[in-house]
PDB file of C-alpha atoms in Angstrom:
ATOM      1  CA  UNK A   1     -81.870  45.688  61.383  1.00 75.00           C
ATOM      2  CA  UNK A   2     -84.087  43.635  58.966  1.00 90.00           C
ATOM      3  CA  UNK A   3     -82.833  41.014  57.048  1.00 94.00           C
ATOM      4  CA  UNK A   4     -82.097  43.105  53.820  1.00 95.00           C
ATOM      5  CA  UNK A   5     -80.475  45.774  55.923  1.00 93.00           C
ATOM      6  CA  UNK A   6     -77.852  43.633  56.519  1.00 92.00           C
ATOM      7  CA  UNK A   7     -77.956  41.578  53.008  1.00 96.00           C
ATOM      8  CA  UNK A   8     -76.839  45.223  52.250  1.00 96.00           C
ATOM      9  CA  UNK A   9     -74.384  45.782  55.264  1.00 93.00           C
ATOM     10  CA  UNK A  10     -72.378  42.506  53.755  1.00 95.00           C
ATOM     11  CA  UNK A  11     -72.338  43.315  50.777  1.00 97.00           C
ATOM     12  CA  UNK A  12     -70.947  47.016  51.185  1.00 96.00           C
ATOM     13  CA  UNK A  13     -68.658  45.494  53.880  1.00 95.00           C
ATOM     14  CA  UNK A  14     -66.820  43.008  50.734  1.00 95.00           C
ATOM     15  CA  UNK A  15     -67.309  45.499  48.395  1.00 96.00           C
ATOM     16  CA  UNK A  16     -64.990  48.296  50.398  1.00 95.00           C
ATOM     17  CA  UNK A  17     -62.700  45.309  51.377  1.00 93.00           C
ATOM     18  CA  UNK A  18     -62.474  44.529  47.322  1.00 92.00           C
ATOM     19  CA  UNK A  19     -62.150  48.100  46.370  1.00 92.00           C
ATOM     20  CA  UNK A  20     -61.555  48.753  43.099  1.00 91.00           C
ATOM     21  CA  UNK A  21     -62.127  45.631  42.343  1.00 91.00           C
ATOM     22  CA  UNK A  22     -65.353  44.156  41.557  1.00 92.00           C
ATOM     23  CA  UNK A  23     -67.355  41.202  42.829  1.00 94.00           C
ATOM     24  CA  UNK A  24     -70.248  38.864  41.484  1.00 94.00           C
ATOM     25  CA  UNK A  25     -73.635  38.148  43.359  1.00 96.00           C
ATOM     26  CA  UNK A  26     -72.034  34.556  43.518  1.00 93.00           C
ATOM     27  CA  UNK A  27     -69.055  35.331  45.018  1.00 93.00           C
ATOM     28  CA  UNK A  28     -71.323  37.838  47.711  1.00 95.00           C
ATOM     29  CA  UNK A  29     -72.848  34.882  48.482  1.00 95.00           C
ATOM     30  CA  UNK A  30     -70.434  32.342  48.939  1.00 92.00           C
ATOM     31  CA  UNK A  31     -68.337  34.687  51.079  1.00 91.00           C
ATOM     32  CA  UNK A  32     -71.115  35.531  53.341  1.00 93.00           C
ATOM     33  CA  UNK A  33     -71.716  31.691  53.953  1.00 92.00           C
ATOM     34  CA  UNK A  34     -68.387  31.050  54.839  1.00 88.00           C
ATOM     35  CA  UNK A  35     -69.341  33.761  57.605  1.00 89.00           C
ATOM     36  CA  UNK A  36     -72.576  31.564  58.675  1.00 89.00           C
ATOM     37  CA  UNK A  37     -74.846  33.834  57.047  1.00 92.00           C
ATOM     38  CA  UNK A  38     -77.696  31.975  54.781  1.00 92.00           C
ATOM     39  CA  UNK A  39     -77.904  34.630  51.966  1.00 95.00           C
ATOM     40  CA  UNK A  40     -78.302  33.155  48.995  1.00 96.00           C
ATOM     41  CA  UNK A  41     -77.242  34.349  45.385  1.00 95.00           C
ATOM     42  CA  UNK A  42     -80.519  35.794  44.621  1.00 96.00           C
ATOM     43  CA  UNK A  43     -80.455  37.887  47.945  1.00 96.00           C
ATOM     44  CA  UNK A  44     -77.088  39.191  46.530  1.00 97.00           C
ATOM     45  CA  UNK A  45     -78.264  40.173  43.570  1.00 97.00           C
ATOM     46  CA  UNK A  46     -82.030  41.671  44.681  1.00 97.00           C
ATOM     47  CA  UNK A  47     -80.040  44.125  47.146  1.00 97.00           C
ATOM     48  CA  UNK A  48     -76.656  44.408  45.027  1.00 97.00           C
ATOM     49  CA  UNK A  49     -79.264  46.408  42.506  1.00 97.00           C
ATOM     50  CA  UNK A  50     -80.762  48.529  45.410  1.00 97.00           C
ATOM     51  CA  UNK A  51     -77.672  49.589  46.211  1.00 97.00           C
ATOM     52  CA  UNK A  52     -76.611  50.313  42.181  1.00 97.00           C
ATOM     53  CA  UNK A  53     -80.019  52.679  42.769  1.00 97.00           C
ATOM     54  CA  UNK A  54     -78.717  54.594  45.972  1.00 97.00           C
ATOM     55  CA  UNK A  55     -75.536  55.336  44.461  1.00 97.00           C
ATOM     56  CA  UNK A  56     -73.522  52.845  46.315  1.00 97.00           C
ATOM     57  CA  UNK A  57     -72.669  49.904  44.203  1.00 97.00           C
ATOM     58  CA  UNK A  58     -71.487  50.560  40.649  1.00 97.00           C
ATOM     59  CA  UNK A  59     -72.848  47.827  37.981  1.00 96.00           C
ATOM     60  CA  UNK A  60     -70.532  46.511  35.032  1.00 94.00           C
ATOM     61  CA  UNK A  61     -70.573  43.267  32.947  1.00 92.00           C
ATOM     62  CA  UNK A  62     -67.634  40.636  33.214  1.00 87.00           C
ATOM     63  CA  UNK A  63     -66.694  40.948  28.975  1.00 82.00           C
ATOM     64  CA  UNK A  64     -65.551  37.210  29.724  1.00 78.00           C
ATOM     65  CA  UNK A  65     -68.438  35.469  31.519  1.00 83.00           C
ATOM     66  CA  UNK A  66     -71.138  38.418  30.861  1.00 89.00           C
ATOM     67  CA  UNK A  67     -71.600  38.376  34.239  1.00 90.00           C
ATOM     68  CA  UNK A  68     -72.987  40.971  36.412  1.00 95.00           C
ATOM     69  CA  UNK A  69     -70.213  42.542  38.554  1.00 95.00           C
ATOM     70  CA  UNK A  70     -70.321  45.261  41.807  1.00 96.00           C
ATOM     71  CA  UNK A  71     -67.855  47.351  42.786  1.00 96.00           C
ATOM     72  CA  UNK A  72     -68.293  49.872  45.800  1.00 97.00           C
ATOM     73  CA  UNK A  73     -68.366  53.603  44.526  1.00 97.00           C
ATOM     74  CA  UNK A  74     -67.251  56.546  46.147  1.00 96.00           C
ATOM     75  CA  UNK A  75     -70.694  56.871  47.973  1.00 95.00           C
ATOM     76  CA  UNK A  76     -70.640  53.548  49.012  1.00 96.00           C
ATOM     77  CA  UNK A  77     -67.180  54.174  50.398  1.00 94.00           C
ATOM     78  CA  UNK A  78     -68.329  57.321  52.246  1.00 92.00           C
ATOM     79  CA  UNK A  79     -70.990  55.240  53.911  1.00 91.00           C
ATOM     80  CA  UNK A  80     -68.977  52.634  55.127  1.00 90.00           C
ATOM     81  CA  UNK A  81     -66.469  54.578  56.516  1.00 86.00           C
ATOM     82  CA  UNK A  82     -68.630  57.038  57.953  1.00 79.00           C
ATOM     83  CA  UNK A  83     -72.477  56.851  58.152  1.00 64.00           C
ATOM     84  CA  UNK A  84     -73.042  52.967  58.699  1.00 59.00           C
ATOM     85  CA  UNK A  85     -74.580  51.373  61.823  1.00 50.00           C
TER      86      UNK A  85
ATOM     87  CA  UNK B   1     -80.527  40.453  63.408  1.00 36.00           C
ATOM     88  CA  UNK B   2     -82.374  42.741  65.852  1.00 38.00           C
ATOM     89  CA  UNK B   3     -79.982  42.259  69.090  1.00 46.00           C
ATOM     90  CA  UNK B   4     -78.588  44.287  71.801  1.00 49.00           C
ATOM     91  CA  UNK B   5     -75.344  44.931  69.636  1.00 52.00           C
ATOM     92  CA  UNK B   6     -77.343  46.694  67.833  1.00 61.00           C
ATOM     93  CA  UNK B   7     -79.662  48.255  70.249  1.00 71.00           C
ATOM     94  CA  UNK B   8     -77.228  49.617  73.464  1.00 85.00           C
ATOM     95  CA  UNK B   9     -75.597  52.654  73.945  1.00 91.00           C
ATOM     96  CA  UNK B  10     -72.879  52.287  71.673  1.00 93.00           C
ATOM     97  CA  UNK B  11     -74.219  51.353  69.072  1.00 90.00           C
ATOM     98  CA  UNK B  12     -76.180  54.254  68.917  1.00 90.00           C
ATOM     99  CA  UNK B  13     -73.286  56.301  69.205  1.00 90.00           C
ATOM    100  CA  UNK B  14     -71.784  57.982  65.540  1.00 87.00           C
ATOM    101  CA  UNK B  15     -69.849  55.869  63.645  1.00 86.00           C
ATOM    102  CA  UNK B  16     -66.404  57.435  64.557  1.00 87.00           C
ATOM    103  CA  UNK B  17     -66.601  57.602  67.635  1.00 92.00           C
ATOM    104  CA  UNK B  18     -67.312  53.652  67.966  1.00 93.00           C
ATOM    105  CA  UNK B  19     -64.564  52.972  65.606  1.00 92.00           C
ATOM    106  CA  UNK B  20     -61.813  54.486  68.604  1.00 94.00           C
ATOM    107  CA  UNK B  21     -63.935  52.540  71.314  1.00 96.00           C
ATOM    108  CA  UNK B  22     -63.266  49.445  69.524  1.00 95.00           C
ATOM    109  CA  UNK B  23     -59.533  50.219  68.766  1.00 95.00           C
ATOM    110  CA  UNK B  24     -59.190  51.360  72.327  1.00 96.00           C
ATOM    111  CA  UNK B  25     -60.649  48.065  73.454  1.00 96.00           C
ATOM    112  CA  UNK B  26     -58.749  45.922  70.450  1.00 95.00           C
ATOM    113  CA  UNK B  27     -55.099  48.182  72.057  1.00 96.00           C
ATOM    114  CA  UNK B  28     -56.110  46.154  75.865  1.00 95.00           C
ATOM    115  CA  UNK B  29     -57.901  49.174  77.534  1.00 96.00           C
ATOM    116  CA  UNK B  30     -60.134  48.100  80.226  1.00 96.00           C
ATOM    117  CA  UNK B  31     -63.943  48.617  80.631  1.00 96.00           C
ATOM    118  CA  UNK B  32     -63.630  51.909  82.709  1.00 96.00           C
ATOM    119  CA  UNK B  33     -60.826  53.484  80.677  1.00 96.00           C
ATOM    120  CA  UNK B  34     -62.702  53.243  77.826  1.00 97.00           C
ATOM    121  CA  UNK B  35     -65.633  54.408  79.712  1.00 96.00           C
ATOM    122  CA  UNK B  36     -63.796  57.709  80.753  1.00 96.00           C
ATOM    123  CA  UNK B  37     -62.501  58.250  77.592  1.00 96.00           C
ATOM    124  CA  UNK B  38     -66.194  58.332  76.346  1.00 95.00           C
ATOM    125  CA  UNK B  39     -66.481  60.802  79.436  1.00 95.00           C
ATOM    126  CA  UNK B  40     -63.827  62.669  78.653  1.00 95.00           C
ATOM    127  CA  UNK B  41     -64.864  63.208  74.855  1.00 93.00           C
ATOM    128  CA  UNK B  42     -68.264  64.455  75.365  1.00 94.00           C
ATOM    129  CA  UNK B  43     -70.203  60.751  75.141  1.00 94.00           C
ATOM    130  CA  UNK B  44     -71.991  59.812  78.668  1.00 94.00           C
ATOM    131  CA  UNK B  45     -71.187  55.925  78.619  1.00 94.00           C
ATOM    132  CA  UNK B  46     -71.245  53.491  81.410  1.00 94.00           C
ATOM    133  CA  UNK B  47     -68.995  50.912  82.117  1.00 95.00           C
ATOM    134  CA  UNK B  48     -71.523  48.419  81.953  1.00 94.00           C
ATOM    135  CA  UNK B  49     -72.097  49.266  78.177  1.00 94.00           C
ATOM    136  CA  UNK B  50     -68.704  49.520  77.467  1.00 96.00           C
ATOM    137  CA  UNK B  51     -68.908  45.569  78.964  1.00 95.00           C
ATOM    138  CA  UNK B  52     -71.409  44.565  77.035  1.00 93.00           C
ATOM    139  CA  UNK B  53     -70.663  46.036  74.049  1.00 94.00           C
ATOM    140  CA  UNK B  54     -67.501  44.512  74.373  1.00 95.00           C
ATOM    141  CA  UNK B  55     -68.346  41.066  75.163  1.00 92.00           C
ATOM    142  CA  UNK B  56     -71.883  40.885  74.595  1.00 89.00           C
ATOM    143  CA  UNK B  57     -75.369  39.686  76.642  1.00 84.00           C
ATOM    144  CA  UNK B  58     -74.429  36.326  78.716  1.00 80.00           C
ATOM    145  CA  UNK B  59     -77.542  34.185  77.293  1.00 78.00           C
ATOM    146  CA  UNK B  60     -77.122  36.152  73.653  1.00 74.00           C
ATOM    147  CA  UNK B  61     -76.281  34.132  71.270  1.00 77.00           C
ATOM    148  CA  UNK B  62     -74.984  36.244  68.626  1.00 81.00           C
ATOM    149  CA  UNK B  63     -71.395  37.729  68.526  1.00 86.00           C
ATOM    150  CA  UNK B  64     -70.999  41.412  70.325  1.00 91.00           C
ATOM    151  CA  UNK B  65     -70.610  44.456  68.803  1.00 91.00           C
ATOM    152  CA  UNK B  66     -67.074  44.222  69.303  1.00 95.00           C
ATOM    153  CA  UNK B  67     -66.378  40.490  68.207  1.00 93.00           C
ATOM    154  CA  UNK B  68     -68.243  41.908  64.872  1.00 90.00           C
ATOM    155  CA  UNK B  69     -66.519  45.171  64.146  1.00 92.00           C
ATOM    156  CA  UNK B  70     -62.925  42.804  64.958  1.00 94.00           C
ATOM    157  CA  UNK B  71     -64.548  39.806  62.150  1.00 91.00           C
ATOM    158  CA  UNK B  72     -65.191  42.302  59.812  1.00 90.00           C
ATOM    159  CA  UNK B  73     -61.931  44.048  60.212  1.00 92.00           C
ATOM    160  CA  UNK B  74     -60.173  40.218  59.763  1.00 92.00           C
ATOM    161  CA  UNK B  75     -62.371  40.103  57.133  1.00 92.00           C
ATOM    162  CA  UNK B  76     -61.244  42.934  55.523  1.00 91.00           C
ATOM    163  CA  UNK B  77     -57.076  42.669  55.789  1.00 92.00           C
ATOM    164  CA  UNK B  78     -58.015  39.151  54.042  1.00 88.00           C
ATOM    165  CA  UNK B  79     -59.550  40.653  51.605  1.00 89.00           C
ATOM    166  CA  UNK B  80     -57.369  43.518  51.096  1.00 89.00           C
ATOM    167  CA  UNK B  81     -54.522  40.853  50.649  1.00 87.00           C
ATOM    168  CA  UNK B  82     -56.496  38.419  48.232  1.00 85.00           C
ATOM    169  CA  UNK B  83     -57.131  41.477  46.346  1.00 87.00           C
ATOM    170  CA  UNK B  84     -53.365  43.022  46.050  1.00 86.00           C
ATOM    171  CA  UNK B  85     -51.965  39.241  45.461  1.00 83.00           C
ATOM    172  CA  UNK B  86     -54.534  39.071  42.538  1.00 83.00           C
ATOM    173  CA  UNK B  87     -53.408  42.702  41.026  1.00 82.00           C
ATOM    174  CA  UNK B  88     -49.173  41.683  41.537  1.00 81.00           C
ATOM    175  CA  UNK B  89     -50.363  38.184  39.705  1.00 77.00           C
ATOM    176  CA  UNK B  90     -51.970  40.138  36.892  1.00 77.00           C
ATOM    177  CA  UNK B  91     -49.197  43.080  36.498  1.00 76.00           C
ATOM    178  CA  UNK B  92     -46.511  41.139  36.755  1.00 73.00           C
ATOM    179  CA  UNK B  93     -48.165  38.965  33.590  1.00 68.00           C
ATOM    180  CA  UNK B  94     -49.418  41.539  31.528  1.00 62.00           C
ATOM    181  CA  UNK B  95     -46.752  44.285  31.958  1.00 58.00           C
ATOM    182  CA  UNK B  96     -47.243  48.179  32.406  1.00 54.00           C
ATOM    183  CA  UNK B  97     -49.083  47.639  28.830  1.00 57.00           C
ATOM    184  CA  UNK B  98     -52.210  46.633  29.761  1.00 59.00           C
ATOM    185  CA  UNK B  99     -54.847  49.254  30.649  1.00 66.00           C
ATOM    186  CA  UNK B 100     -55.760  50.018  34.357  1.00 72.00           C
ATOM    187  CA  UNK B 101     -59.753  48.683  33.731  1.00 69.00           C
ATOM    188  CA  UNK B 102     -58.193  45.355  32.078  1.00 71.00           C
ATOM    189  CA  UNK B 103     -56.048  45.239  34.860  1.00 73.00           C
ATOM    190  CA  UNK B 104     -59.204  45.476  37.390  1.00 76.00           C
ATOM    191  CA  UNK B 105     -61.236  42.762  35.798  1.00 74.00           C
ATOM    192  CA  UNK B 106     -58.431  40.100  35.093  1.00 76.00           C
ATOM    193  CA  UNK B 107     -57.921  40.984  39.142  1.00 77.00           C
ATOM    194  CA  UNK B 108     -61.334  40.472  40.403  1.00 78.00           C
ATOM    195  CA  UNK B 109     -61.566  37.536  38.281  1.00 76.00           C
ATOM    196  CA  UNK B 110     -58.369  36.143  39.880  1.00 76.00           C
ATOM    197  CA  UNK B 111     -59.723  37.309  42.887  1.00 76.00           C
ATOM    198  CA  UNK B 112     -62.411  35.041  42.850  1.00 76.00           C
ATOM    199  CA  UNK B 113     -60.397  31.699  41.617  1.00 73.00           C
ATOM    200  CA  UNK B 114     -58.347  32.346  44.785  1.00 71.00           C
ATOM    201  CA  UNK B 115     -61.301  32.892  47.075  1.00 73.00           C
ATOM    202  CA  UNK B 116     -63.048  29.683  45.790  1.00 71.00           C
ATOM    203  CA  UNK B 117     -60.302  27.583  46.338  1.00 69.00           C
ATOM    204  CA  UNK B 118     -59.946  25.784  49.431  1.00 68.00           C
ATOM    205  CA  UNK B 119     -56.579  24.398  50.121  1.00 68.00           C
ATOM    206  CA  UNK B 120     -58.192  22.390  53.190  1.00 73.00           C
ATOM    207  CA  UNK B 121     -60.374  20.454  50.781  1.00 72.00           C
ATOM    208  CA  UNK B 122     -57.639  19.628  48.264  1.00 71.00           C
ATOM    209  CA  UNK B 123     -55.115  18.147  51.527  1.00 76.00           C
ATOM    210  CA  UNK B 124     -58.027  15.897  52.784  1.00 79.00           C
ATOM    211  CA  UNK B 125     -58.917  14.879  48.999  1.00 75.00           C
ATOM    212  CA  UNK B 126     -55.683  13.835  48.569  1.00 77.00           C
ATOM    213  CA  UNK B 127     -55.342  12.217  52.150  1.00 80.00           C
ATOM    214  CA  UNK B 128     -58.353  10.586  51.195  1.00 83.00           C
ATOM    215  CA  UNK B 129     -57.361   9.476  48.102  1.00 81.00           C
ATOM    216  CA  UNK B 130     -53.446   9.236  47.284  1.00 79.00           C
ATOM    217  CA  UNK B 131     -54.369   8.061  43.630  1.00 79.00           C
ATOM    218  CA  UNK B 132     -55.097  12.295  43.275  1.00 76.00           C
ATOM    219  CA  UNK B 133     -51.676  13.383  43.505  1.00 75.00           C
ATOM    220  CA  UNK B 134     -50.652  12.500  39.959  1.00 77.00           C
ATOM    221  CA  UNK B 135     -53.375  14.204  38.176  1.00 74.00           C
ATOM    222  CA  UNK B 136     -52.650  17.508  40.195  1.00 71.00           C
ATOM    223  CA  UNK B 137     -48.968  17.139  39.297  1.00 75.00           C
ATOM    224  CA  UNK B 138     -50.412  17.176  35.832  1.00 73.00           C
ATOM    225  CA  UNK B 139     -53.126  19.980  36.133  1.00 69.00           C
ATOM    226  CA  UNK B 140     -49.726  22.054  37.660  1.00 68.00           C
ATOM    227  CA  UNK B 141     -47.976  20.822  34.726  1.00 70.00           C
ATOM    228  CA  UNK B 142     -50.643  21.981  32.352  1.00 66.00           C
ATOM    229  CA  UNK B 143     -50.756  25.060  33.748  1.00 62.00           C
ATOM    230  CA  UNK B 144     -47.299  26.086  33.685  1.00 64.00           C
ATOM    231  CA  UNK B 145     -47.110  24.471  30.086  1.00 64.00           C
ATOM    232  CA  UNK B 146     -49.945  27.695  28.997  1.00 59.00           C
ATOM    233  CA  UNK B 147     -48.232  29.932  31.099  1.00 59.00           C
ATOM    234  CA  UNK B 148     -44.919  29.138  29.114  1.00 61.00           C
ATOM    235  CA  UNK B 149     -46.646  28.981  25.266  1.00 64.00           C
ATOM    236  CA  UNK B 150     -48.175  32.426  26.699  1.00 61.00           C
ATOM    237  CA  UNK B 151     -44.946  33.949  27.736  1.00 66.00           C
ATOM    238  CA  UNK B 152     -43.784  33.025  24.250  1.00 71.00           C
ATOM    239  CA  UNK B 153     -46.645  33.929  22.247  1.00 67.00           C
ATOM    240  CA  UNK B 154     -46.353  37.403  24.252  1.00 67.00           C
ATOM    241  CA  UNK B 155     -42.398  37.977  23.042  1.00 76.00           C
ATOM    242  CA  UNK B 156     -43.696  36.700  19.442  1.00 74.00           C
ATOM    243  CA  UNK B 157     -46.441  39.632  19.544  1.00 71.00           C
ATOM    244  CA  UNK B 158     -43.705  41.973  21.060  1.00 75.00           C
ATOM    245  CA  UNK B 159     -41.131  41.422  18.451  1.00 81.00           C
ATOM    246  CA  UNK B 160     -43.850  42.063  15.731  1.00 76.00           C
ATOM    247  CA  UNK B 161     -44.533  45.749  17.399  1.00 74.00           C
ATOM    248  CA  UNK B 162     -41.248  46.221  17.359  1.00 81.00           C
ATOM    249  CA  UNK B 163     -40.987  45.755  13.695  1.00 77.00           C
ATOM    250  CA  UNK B 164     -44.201  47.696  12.964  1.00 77.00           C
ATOM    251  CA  UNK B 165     -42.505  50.549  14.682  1.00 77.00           C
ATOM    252  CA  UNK B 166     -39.200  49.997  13.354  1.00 81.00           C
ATOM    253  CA  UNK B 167     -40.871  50.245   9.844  1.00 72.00           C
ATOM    254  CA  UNK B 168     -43.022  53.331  10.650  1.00 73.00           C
ATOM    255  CA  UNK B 169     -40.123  55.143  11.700  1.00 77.00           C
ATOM    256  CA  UNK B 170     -38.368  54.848   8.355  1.00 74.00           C
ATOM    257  CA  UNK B 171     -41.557  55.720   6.350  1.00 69.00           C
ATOM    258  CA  UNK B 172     -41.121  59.013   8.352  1.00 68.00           C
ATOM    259  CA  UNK B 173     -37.748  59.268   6.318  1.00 71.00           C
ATOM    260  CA  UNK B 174     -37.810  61.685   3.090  1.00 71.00           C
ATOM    261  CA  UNK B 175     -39.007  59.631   0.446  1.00 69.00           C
ATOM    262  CA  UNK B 176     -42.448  58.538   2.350  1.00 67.00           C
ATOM    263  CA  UNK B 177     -43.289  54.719   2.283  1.00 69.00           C
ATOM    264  CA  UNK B 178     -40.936  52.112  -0.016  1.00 74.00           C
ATOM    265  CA  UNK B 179     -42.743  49.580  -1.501  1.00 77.00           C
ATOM    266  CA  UNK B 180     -40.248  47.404   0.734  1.00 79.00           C
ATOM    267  CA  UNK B 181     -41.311  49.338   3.943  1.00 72.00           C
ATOM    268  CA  UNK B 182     -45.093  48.762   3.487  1.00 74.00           C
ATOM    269  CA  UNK B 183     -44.498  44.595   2.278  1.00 78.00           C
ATOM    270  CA  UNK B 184     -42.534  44.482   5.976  1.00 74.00           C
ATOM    271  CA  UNK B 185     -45.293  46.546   7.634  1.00 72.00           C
ATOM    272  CA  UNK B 186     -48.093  43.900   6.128  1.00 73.00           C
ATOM    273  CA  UNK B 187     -46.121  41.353   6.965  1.00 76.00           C
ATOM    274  CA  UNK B 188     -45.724  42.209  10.486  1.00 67.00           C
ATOM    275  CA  UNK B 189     -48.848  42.620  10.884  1.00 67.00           C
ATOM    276  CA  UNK B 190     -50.808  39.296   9.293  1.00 66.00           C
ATOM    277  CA  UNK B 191     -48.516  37.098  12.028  1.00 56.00           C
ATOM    278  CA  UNK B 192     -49.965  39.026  15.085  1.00 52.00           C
TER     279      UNK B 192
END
């Protein structure tokens, strides 16, 4: 896999594990460090919005913070559980 | 990460049918049971990938197929426990009240307080540095303080509905709204 395929395989992986709830580029990235991965925020966010565009991710804003927020859809569920690599 | 996890023969397999190797191999099944079981269900799989699917390439660096599908599964029951402790934090504060997409975000924001803090760090501060301890006794004290002035501010806002209702109630009565009725109803309302 390249490097974004599996940006993206992390970040559908917390998203399921969050399901329903929602999760910041930030917190994408810190989690994934903990794991001894070297994604950084931006990497988050750059493939977070891919996925919004294949159906996968759903985009909101935090009405506290106005941050950006994920959370997995039911596509992105479907993947995970069946289709992924 | 272009490795052999990646790359053998069961990885290439569908999804679903990996998912019972790995619980078959997480459940103690050996090498060649798994192996037959592949057999048996249609999948031509040696042994040998079974092994090294299982415990990876000897001078490979990176984790196996099946040391990553058990991390992400740890992964996963951590999360899943993170998340339902944030939800029980946030019902249990707001009530049945509050509406299921509130409910969501005050969890995932919770969620992410808990996930960021590292108990680990805060023991070796405060091995570090004993002079700590009192100002977390007062950040916990602080905290429970808003909690409580919350709590009461809550009951303050609940015995207000209560009169709203109450008063709406009798305006129902024949006779429509009493001057008296609507002064309680305004009142009511200007202390929420």
């Amino acid at each position: 896999m390249t490097r974004d395929q599996d940006i993206r395989a992390e970040i559908i992986l917390q998203a399921y594990g969050l399901r329903p709830l929602s999760i910041t580029a930030s917190t994408l990235a810190r989690q994934s460090r903990k794991q001894g991965m070297d994604y950084s925020e931006s990497d988050m966010a750059r493939e977070s919005r891919f996925l919004v565009g294949q159906g996968m991710l759903a985009e909101s804003t935090d009405p506290v913070t106005g941050a950006t927020r994920y959370a997995i859809t039911s596509a992105g569920v479907i993947h995970y559980e069946r289709d992924r690599s | 990460m272009a490795d052999h996890a990646n790359k053998g023969a069961v990885a290439r397999l569908p999804h679903a049918v990996r998912e019972l190797i790995n619980q078959r191999i997480r459940d103690g099944a050996t090498d060649a049971a798994v192996a037959e079981w592949c057999r048996v269900s249609g999948h031509e799989i040696s042994e040998g990938s079974i092994r090294t699917w299982r415990a990876g390439v000897p001078d490979q660096k990176s984790p196996s197929g099946y040391q990553r599908w058990i991390n992400s599964q740890e992964r996963l029951s951590d999360m899943a426990a993170k998340r339902e402790f944030a939800r029980e934090i946030v019902e249990k504060g707001q009530g049945a009240d509050i509406h299921e997409a509130a409910t969501q975000i005050a969890a995932s924001q919770l969620f992410e307080v808990i996930e960021e803090f590292d108990l680990q760090k805060v023991k070796t501060s405060l091995e570090q540095d004993p002079t700590l301890y009192p100002k977390v006794l007062r950040a916990l004290a602080a905290l429970n303080a808003g909690g409580l002035d919350f709590a009461k501010f809550r009951e303050h806002v609940a015995e207000k509905k209560r009169a709203i209702t109450d008063a709406v109630a009798q305006a129902k009565t024949p006779g429509g709204i009493t001057p008296e009725t609507l002064a309680r109803i305004e009142e009511a309302a200007s202390l929420l």
